[in-house]
């Protein structure tokens, strides 16, 4: 705040403080910093209630804690995870610390993981809800605070109303008070979800494989996987490898990196390119690599791995990109037709009858 005042950035400050960031279907998403400040910036968070920063994260975390306590759900606990974006782990840590100080059990992913893995963990552990820090495929300046319900889905209407009411009741003095309190052993309420005997990556991978209708089918395509620097690379390569796919990881986009360094181009409107795996510009480097190295298909996922893009060679040998919504419609059509075929042969699992 002091920096922005000294620079007389009044337009920026007006935008930061003109309102509270709007709560959407499943939480908040918005700017954390400024595009031009991101590389090497000393202050990664912009101030104000219209930005995603430590203060806003503290208020939302305490509101979730109060909602949990009022509904006697402390023992069921909350699953907390985050994606690869700058500041995501810090905000997740704020949420974890506040909730454990309020005596709430926490299932904590201490490394970036896909949002679908966090959702499954909520179901598996019988959690009351989850908190996931992400801005999906928004520009790299953004982050978010997403809240999911006990079935790993978006909040039901009444749940959203109840939580937004708790947010309105929390002041920054309340947050400062809880932050000043010692842990007093409450860290024992935190269960780590990655590594060890009960590593949830393994459980997540097995769950995905259990939904395959014909897991033993021969794999003939040569697949290039582009994680776009995101969380999908934590689990998908091992799944593909275990299923016998001939695949490789796109080296230029591997490794967790919230800077998305290869995406410094701008889109058709002159805005910074977002890490959208179904965007032709985002996929272009992977497609060029695939064409050079003889791959048949490029599969890409966004930072929290809930959005997928695919590129493939058509009959003329030209590369085509399928839009994300078209892809899911196509996959649904393929799966329904395959289920009908298996049912006609008496080979469809009882789970789908």
GROMACS .gro file of C-alpha atoms in nm:
model
  353
    1UNK     CA    1   0.000   0.000   0.000
    2UNK     CA    2   0.283   0.239   0.091
    3UNK     CA    3   0.454   0.165  -0.238
    4UNK     CA    4   0.145   0.237  -0.446
    5UNK     CA    5   0.075   0.564  -0.257
    6UNK     CA    6   0.436   0.680  -0.301
    7UNK     CA    7   0.406   0.610  -0.675
    8UNK     CA    8   0.070   0.796  -0.684
    9UNK     CA    9  -0.099   0.506  -0.858
   10UNK     CA   10  -0.443   0.637  -0.770
   11UNK     CA   11  -0.625   0.448  -1.049
   12UNK     CA   12  -0.479   0.121  -0.924
   13UNK     CA   13  -0.566   0.200  -0.562
   14UNK     CA   14  -0.922   0.295  -0.656
   15UNK     CA   15  -0.965  -0.039  -0.829
   16UNK     CA   16  -0.809  -0.225  -0.535
   17UNK     CA   17  -1.040  -0.067  -0.276
   18UNK     CA   18  -1.362   0.019  -0.460
   19UNK     CA   19  -1.539  -0.303  -0.354
   20UNK     CA   20  -1.489  -0.649  -0.211
   21UNK     CA   21  -1.396  -0.916  -0.462
   22UNK     CA   22  -1.718  -1.081  -0.577
   23UNK     CA   23  -1.800  -1.430  -0.447
   24UNK     CA   24  -1.893  -1.649  -0.743
   25UNK     CA   25  -2.036  -2.000  -0.763
   26UNK     CA   26  -1.752  -2.162  -0.572
   27UNK     CA   27  -1.541  -1.882  -0.428
   28UNK     CA   28  -1.338  -1.587  -0.548
   29UNK     CA   29  -1.096  -1.536  -0.833
   30UNK     CA   30  -0.910  -1.220  -0.928
   31UNK     CA   31  -0.585  -1.030  -0.948
   32UNK     CA   32  -0.305  -1.104  -0.707
   33UNK     CA   33  -0.040  -0.880  -0.867
   34UNK     CA   34   0.025  -0.689  -1.186
   35UNK     CA   35   0.147  -0.851  -1.507
   36UNK     CA   36   0.446  -0.619  -1.550
   37UNK     CA   37   0.548  -0.659  -1.184
   38UNK     CA   38   0.553  -1.037  -1.173
   39UNK     CA   39   0.909  -1.120  -1.277
   40UNK     CA   40   1.136  -1.045  -0.985
   41UNK     CA   41   0.879  -0.841  -0.797
   42UNK     CA   42   0.941  -0.787  -0.427
   43UNK     CA   43   0.573  -0.744  -0.335
   44UNK     CA   44   0.375  -1.028  -0.490
   45UNK     CA   45   0.034  -0.920  -0.358
   46UNK     CA   46  -0.160  -0.602  -0.428
   47UNK     CA   47  -0.344  -0.453  -0.127
   48UNK     CA   48  -0.719  -0.406  -0.093
   49UNK     CA   49  -1.041  -0.607  -0.060
   50UNK     CA   50  -1.085  -0.627  -0.438
   51UNK     CA   51  -0.766  -0.834  -0.475
   52UNK     CA   52  -0.663  -1.184  -0.371
   53UNK     CA   53  -0.410  -1.123  -0.095
   54UNK     CA   54  -0.322  -1.239   0.257
   55UNK     CA   55  -0.588  -1.023   0.423
   56UNK     CA   56  -0.869  -1.147   0.199
   57UNK     CA   57  -0.748  -1.506   0.238
   58UNK     CA   58  -0.745  -1.463   0.616
   59UNK     CA   59  -1.105  -1.336   0.624
   60UNK     CA   60  -1.229  -1.618   0.400
   61UNK     CA   61  -1.039  -1.882   0.599
   62UNK     CA   62  -1.179  -1.761   0.930
   63UNK     CA   63  -1.528  -1.747   0.778
   64UNK     CA   64  -1.498  -2.109   0.665
   65UNK     CA   65  -1.373  -2.204   1.012
   66UNK     CA   66  -1.672  -2.033   1.176
   67UNK     CA   67  -1.910  -2.209   0.935
   68UNK     CA   68  -1.751  -2.545   1.020
   69UNK     CA   69  -1.773  -2.483   1.395
   70UNK     CA   70  -2.134  -2.363   1.386
   71UNK     CA   71  -2.230  -2.683   1.207
   72UNK     CA   72  -2.024  -2.907   1.441
   73UNK     CA   73  -1.807  -3.035   1.158
   74UNK     CA   74  -1.463  -2.987   1.316
   75UNK     CA   75  -1.382  -3.359   1.334
   76UNK     CA   76  -1.483  -3.422   0.974
   77UNK     CA   77  -1.227  -3.161   0.878
   78UNK     CA   78  -1.128  -2.969   0.568
   79UNK     CA   79  -0.907  -3.072   0.275
   80UNK     CA   80  -0.666  -2.796   0.162
   81UNK     CA   81  -0.471  -2.787  -0.164
   82UNK     CA   82  -0.324  -2.542  -0.413
   83UNK     CA   83  -0.201  -2.510  -0.772
   84UNK     CA   84   0.132  -2.386  -0.911
   85UNK     CA   85   0.059  -2.011  -0.919
   86UNK     CA   86   0.268  -1.755  -0.735
   87UNK     CA   87   0.131  -1.704  -0.387
   88UNK     CA   88  -0.090  -2.016  -0.395
   89UNK     CA   89   0.110  -2.210  -0.136
   90UNK     CA   90   0.132  -1.905   0.092
   91UNK     CA   91  -0.246  -1.853   0.085
   92UNK     CA   92  -0.307  -2.225   0.142
   93UNK     CA   93  -0.077  -2.202   0.444
   94UNK     CA   94  -0.278  -1.910   0.581
   95UNK     CA   95  -0.597  -2.116   0.552
   96UNK     CA   96  -0.433  -2.419   0.717
   97UNK     CA   97  -0.296  -2.220   1.011
   98UNK     CA   98  -0.624  -2.041   1.085
   99UNK     CA   99  -0.834  -2.357   1.067
  100UNK     CA  100  -0.604  -2.562   1.291
  101UNK     CA  101  -0.597  -2.279   1.547
  102UNK     CA  102  -0.976  -2.310   1.553
  103UNK     CA  103  -0.944  -2.682   1.631
  104UNK     CA  104  -1.045  -2.815   1.288
  105UNK     CA  105  -0.889  -3.129   1.141
  106UNK     CA  106  -0.697  -3.060   0.821
  107UNK     CA  107  -0.599  -3.290   0.535
  108UNK     CA  108  -0.317  -3.096   0.372
  109UNK     CA  109  -0.155  -3.132   0.030
  110UNK     CA  110   0.183  -2.965   0.076
  111UNK     CA  111   0.267  -2.973  -0.295
  112UNK     CA  112   0.064  -2.860  -0.599
  113UNK     CA  113  -0.195  -3.117  -0.702
  114UNK     CA  114  -0.497  -3.124  -0.940
  115UNK     CA  115  -0.825  -2.992  -0.805
  116UNK     CA  116  -0.993  -3.324  -0.889
  117UNK     CA  117  -0.751  -3.498  -0.651
  118UNK     CA  118  -0.848  -3.257  -0.374
  119UNK     CA  119  -1.217  -3.320  -0.450
  120UNK     CA  120  -1.168  -3.698  -0.432
  121UNK     CA  121  -0.977  -3.661  -0.103
  122UNK     CA  122  -1.277  -3.474   0.042
  123UNK     CA  123  -1.500  -3.769  -0.041
  124UNK     CA  124  -1.245  -4.028   0.070
  125UNK     CA  125  -1.179  -3.864   0.407
  126UNK     CA  126  -1.541  -3.768   0.471
  127UNK     CA  127  -1.439  -3.402   0.488
  128UNK     CA  128  -1.688  -3.123   0.547
  129UNK     CA  129  -1.549  -2.924   0.253
  130UNK     CA  130  -1.231  -2.834   0.071
  131UNK     CA  131  -1.034  -2.516   0.013
  132UNK     CA  132  -0.831  -2.498  -0.306
  133UNK     CA  133  -0.615  -2.203  -0.412
  134UNK     CA  134  -0.634  -2.157  -0.788
  135UNK     CA  135  -0.733  -1.925  -1.068
  136UNK     CA  136  -0.774  -2.214  -1.315
  137UNK     CA  137  -0.652  -2.092  -1.657
  138UNK     CA  138  -0.669  -1.718  -1.580
  139UNK     CA  139  -0.365  -1.496  -1.656
  140UNK     CA  140  -0.059  -1.545  -1.437
  141UNK     CA  141  -0.137  -1.226  -1.240
  142UNK     CA  142  -0.442  -1.396  -1.087
  143UNK     CA  143  -0.517  -1.643  -0.812
  144UNK     CA  144  -0.829  -1.750  -0.626
  145UNK     CA  145  -0.983  -1.906  -0.317
  146UNK     CA  146  -1.218  -2.188  -0.409
  147UNK     CA  147  -1.449  -2.366  -0.165
  148UNK     CA  148  -1.605  -2.703  -0.246
  149UNK     CA  149  -1.862  -2.901  -0.049
  150UNK     CA  150  -1.859  -3.243   0.119
  151UNK     CA  151  -1.904  -3.434  -0.208
  152UNK     CA  152  -1.617  -3.252  -0.375
  153UNK     CA  153  -1.850  -3.043  -0.587
  154UNK     CA  154  -1.940  -2.674  -0.602
  155UNK     CA  155  -2.126  -2.536  -0.302
  156UNK     CA  156  -2.499  -2.595  -0.287
  157UNK     CA  157  -2.710  -2.279  -0.276
  158UNK     CA  158  -2.775  -2.286   0.099
  159UNK     CA  159  -2.410  -2.362   0.171
  160UNK     CA  160  -2.301  -2.063  -0.035
  161UNK     CA  161  -2.547  -1.837   0.146
  162UNK     CA  162  -2.428  -1.957   0.486
  163UNK     CA  163  -2.058  -1.911   0.404
  164UNK     CA  164  -2.102  -1.567   0.246
  165UNK     CA  165  -2.291  -1.465   0.561
  166UNK     CA  166  -1.993  -1.574   0.771
  167UNK     CA  167  -1.756  -1.379   0.544
  168UNK     CA  168  -1.960  -1.062   0.601
  169UNK     CA  169  -1.931  -1.112   0.977
  170UNK     CA  170  -1.550  -1.143   0.984
  171UNK     CA  171  -1.344  -0.827   1.032
  172UNK     CA  172  -0.970  -0.783   0.990
  173UNK     CA  173  -0.941  -0.739   1.367
  174UNK     CA  174  -1.082  -1.091   1.402
  175UNK     CA  175  -0.816  -1.218   1.162
  176UNK     CA  176  -0.538  -1.034   1.346
  177UNK     CA  177  -0.659  -1.184   1.674
  178UNK     CA  178  -0.650  -1.543   1.548
  179UNK     CA  179  -0.313  -1.485   1.379
  180UNK     CA  180  -0.163  -1.368   1.709
  181UNK     CA  181  -0.269  -1.684   1.891
  182UNK     CA  182  -0.014  -1.966   1.946
  183UNK     CA  183  -0.074  -2.310   1.801
  184UNK     CA  184  -0.056  -2.490   2.139
  185UNK     CA  185  -0.024  -2.834   1.982
  186UNK     CA  186  -0.303  -2.783   1.732
  187UNK     CA  187  -0.064  -2.866   1.446
  188UNK     CA  188  -0.125  -3.230   1.539
  189UNK     CA  189  -0.462  -3.183   1.366
  190UNK     CA  190  -0.286  -3.170   1.026
  191UNK     CA  191  -0.261  -3.490   0.819
  192UNK     CA  192  -0.027  -3.476   0.518
  193UNK     CA  193  -0.172  -3.628   0.204
  194UNK     CA  194   0.141  -3.676  -0.010
  195UNK     CA  195   0.402  -3.942   0.054
  196UNK     CA  196   0.418  -4.222   0.306
  197UNK     CA  197   0.205  -4.532   0.338
  198UNK     CA  198  -0.122  -4.352   0.262
  199UNK     CA  199   0.004  -4.140  -0.029
  200UNK     CA  200  -0.309  -4.000  -0.191
  201UNK     CA  201  -0.148  -3.974  -0.536
  202UNK     CA  202  -0.166  -4.354  -0.552
  203UNK     CA  203  -0.531  -4.360  -0.439
  204UNK     CA  204  -0.619  -4.093  -0.696
  205UNK     CA  205  -0.446  -4.281  -0.978
  206UNK     CA  206  -0.619  -4.608  -0.890
  207UNK     CA  207  -0.957  -4.434  -0.881
  208UNK     CA  208  -0.905  -4.290  -1.229
  209UNK     CA  209  -0.798  -4.628  -1.369
  210UNK     CA  210  -1.102  -4.793  -1.211
  211UNK     CA  211  -1.331  -4.589  -1.439
  212UNK     CA  212  -1.173  -4.714  -1.762
  213UNK     CA  213  -1.421  -4.927  -1.956
  214UNK     CA  214  -1.154  -5.127  -2.143
  215UNK     CA  215  -0.827  -5.074  -1.954
  216UNK     CA  216  -0.638  -5.347  -2.139
  217UNK     CA  217  -0.685  -5.207  -2.490
  218UNK     CA  218  -0.363  -5.190  -2.696
  219UNK     CA  219  -0.212  -4.841  -2.707
  220UNK     CA  220  -0.095  -4.758  -3.058
  221UNK     CA  221  -0.084  -4.377  -3.060
  222UNK     CA  222   0.230  -4.183  -2.975
  223UNK     CA  223   0.115  -3.918  -2.724
  224UNK     CA  224   0.283  -3.593  -2.618
  225UNK     CA  225   0.159  -3.458  -2.285
  226UNK     CA  226   0.187  -3.083  -2.219
  227UNK     CA  227   0.116  -2.994  -1.853
  228UNK     CA  228   0.154  -2.618  -1.922
  229UNK     CA  229   0.370  -2.597  -1.607
  230UNK     CA  230   0.072  -2.717  -1.400
  231UNK     CA  231  -0.037  -2.980  -1.150
  232UNK     CA  232  -0.131  -3.253  -1.398
  233UNK     CA  233   0.232  -3.359  -1.434
  234UNK     CA  234   0.232  -3.471  -1.070
  235UNK     CA  235   0.006  -3.768  -1.143
  236UNK     CA  236  -0.081  -3.812  -1.511
  237UNK     CA  237   0.258  -3.939  -1.638
  238UNK     CA  238   0.255  -4.228  -1.390
  239UNK     CA  239  -0.103  -4.312  -1.486
  240UNK     CA  240  -0.023  -4.314  -1.859
  241UNK     CA  241   0.293  -4.513  -1.800
  242UNK     CA  242   0.106  -4.771  -1.593
  243UNK     CA  243  -0.154  -4.813  -1.866
  244UNK     CA  244   0.113  -4.880  -2.127
  245UNK     CA  245   0.082  -4.561  -2.331
  246UNK     CA  246   0.365  -4.457  -2.561
  247UNK     CA  247   0.397  -4.102  -2.434
  248UNK     CA  248   0.644  -3.827  -2.352
  249UNK     CA  249   0.628  -3.513  -2.141
  250UNK     CA  250   0.674  -3.190  -2.338
  251UNK     CA  251   1.008  -3.073  -2.193
  252UNK     CA  252   0.959  -2.699  -2.254
  253UNK     CA  253   0.649  -2.689  -2.031
  254UNK     CA  254   0.754  -2.934  -1.759
  255UNK     CA  255   0.812  -2.846  -1.394
  256UNK     CA  256   0.585  -2.643  -1.166
  257UNK     CA  257   0.616  -2.274  -1.259
  258UNK     CA  258   0.361  -2.003  -1.183
  259UNK     CA  259   0.544  -1.760  -1.409
  260UNK     CA  260   0.437  -1.968  -1.713
  261UNK     CA  261   0.760  -1.843  -1.876
  262UNK     CA  262   0.686  -1.968  -2.227
  263UNK     CA  263   0.353  -1.781  -2.236
  264UNK     CA  264   0.479  -1.425  -2.254
  265UNK     CA  265   0.295  -1.362  -2.581
  266UNK     CA  266  -0.031  -1.170  -2.611
  267UNK     CA  267  -0.365  -1.284  -2.749
  268UNK     CA  268  -0.562  -1.134  -3.039
  269UNK     CA  269  -0.688  -0.855  -2.810
  270UNK     CA  270  -0.342  -0.757  -2.693
  271UNK     CA  271  -0.391  -0.909  -2.346
  272UNK     CA  272  -0.134  -1.142  -2.184
  273UNK     CA  273  -0.186  -1.501  -2.291
  274UNK     CA  274  -0.353  -1.721  -2.031
  275UNK     CA  275  -0.239  -2.081  -1.966
  276UNK     CA  276  -0.544  -2.224  -2.144
  277UNK     CA  277  -0.456  -2.571  -2.281
  278UNK     CA  278  -0.722  -2.544  -2.552
  279UNK     CA  279  -0.580  -2.217  -2.690
  280UNK     CA  280  -0.402  -2.265  -3.024
  281UNK     CA  281  -0.132  -2.016  -2.925
  282UNK     CA  282  -0.062  -2.202  -2.601
  283UNK     CA  283  -0.050  -2.537  -2.779
  284UNK     CA  284   0.162  -2.413  -3.072
  285UNK     CA  285   0.506  -2.494  -2.919
  286UNK     CA  286   0.391  -2.845  -2.826
  287UNK     CA  287   0.236  -2.903  -3.169
  288UNK     CA  288   0.556  -2.793  -3.343
  289UNK     CA  289   0.755  -3.028  -3.122
  290UNK     CA  290   0.510  -3.313  -3.185
  291UNK     CA  291   0.526  -3.262  -3.561
  292UNK     CA  292   0.907  -3.269  -3.549
  293UNK     CA  293   0.930  -3.575  -3.326
  294UNK     CA  294   0.659  -3.786  -3.490
  295UNK     CA  295   0.383  -3.774  -3.226
  296UNK     CA  296   0.021  -3.848  -3.320
  297UNK     CA  297  -0.163  -3.658  -3.045
  298UNK     CA  298  -0.095  -3.369  -2.807
  299UNK     CA  299  -0.286  -3.368  -2.476
  300UNK     CA  300  -0.258  -3.060  -2.253
  301UNK     CA  301  -0.400  -2.959  -1.914
  302UNK     CA  302  -0.428  -2.623  -1.735
  303UNK     CA  303  -0.261  -2.524  -1.403
  304UNK     CA  304  -0.519  -2.701  -1.181
  305UNK     CA  305  -0.568  -2.982  -1.437
  306UNK     CA  306  -0.947  -2.954  -1.469
  307UNK     CA  307  -0.941  -2.824  -1.827
  308UNK     CA  308  -0.801  -3.019  -2.119
  309UNK     CA  309  -0.704  -2.941  -2.476
  310UNK     CA  310  -0.611  -3.182  -2.751
  311UNK     CA  311  -0.442  -3.151  -3.089
  312UNK     CA  312  -0.428  -3.429  -3.346
  313UNK     CA  313  -0.328  -3.497  -3.704
  314UNK     CA  314  -0.617  -3.527  -3.949
  315UNK     CA  315  -0.628  -3.755  -4.253
  316UNK     CA  316  -0.429  -3.502  -4.455
  317UNK     CA  317  -0.156  -3.485  -4.191
  318UNK     CA  318  -0.252  -3.134  -4.074
  319UNK     CA  319  -0.275  -3.057  -3.703
  320UNK     CA  320  -0.617  -2.963  -3.564
  321UNK     CA  321  -0.701  -2.829  -3.217
  322UNK     CA  322  -1.025  -2.932  -3.048
  323UNK     CA  323  -1.190  -2.673  -2.823
  324UNK     CA  324  -1.224  -2.775  -2.458
  325UNK     CA  325  -1.606  -2.785  -2.455
  326UNK     CA  326  -1.613  -2.975  -2.785
  327UNK     CA  327  -1.364  -3.223  -2.643
  328UNK     CA  328  -1.579  -3.305  -2.339
  329UNK     CA  329  -1.889  -3.341  -2.558
  330UNK     CA  330  -1.696  -3.574  -2.789
  331UNK     CA  331  -1.558  -3.784  -2.502
  332UNK     CA  332  -1.905  -3.814  -2.349
  333UNK     CA  333  -2.042  -3.933  -2.684
  334UNK     CA  334  -1.758  -4.187  -2.720
  335UNK     CA  335  -1.810  -4.321  -2.367
  336UNK     CA  336  -2.187  -4.357  -2.405
  337UNK     CA  337  -2.146  -4.541  -2.734
  338UNK     CA  338  -1.879  -4.769  -2.586
  339UNK     CA  339  -2.105  -4.847  -2.288
  340UNK     CA  340  -2.388  -4.939  -2.524
  341UNK     CA  341  -2.155  -5.163  -2.722
  342UNK     CA  342  -2.025  -5.337  -2.409
  343UNK     CA  343  -2.378  -5.380  -2.274
  344UNK     CA  344  -2.493  -5.544  -2.599
  345UNK     CA  345  -2.208  -5.795  -2.557
  346UNK     CA  346  -2.281  -5.852  -2.188
  347UNK     CA  347  -1.943  -5.704  -2.090
  348UNK     CA  348  -2.051  -5.382  -1.921
  349UNK     CA  349  -1.957  -5.357  -1.553
  350UNK     CA  350  -2.243  -5.379  -1.303
  351UNK     CA  351  -2.143  -5.033  -1.181
  352UNK     CA  352  -2.283  -4.882  -1.504
  353UNK     CA  353  -2.595  -5.095  -1.548
   0.00000   0.00000   0.00000
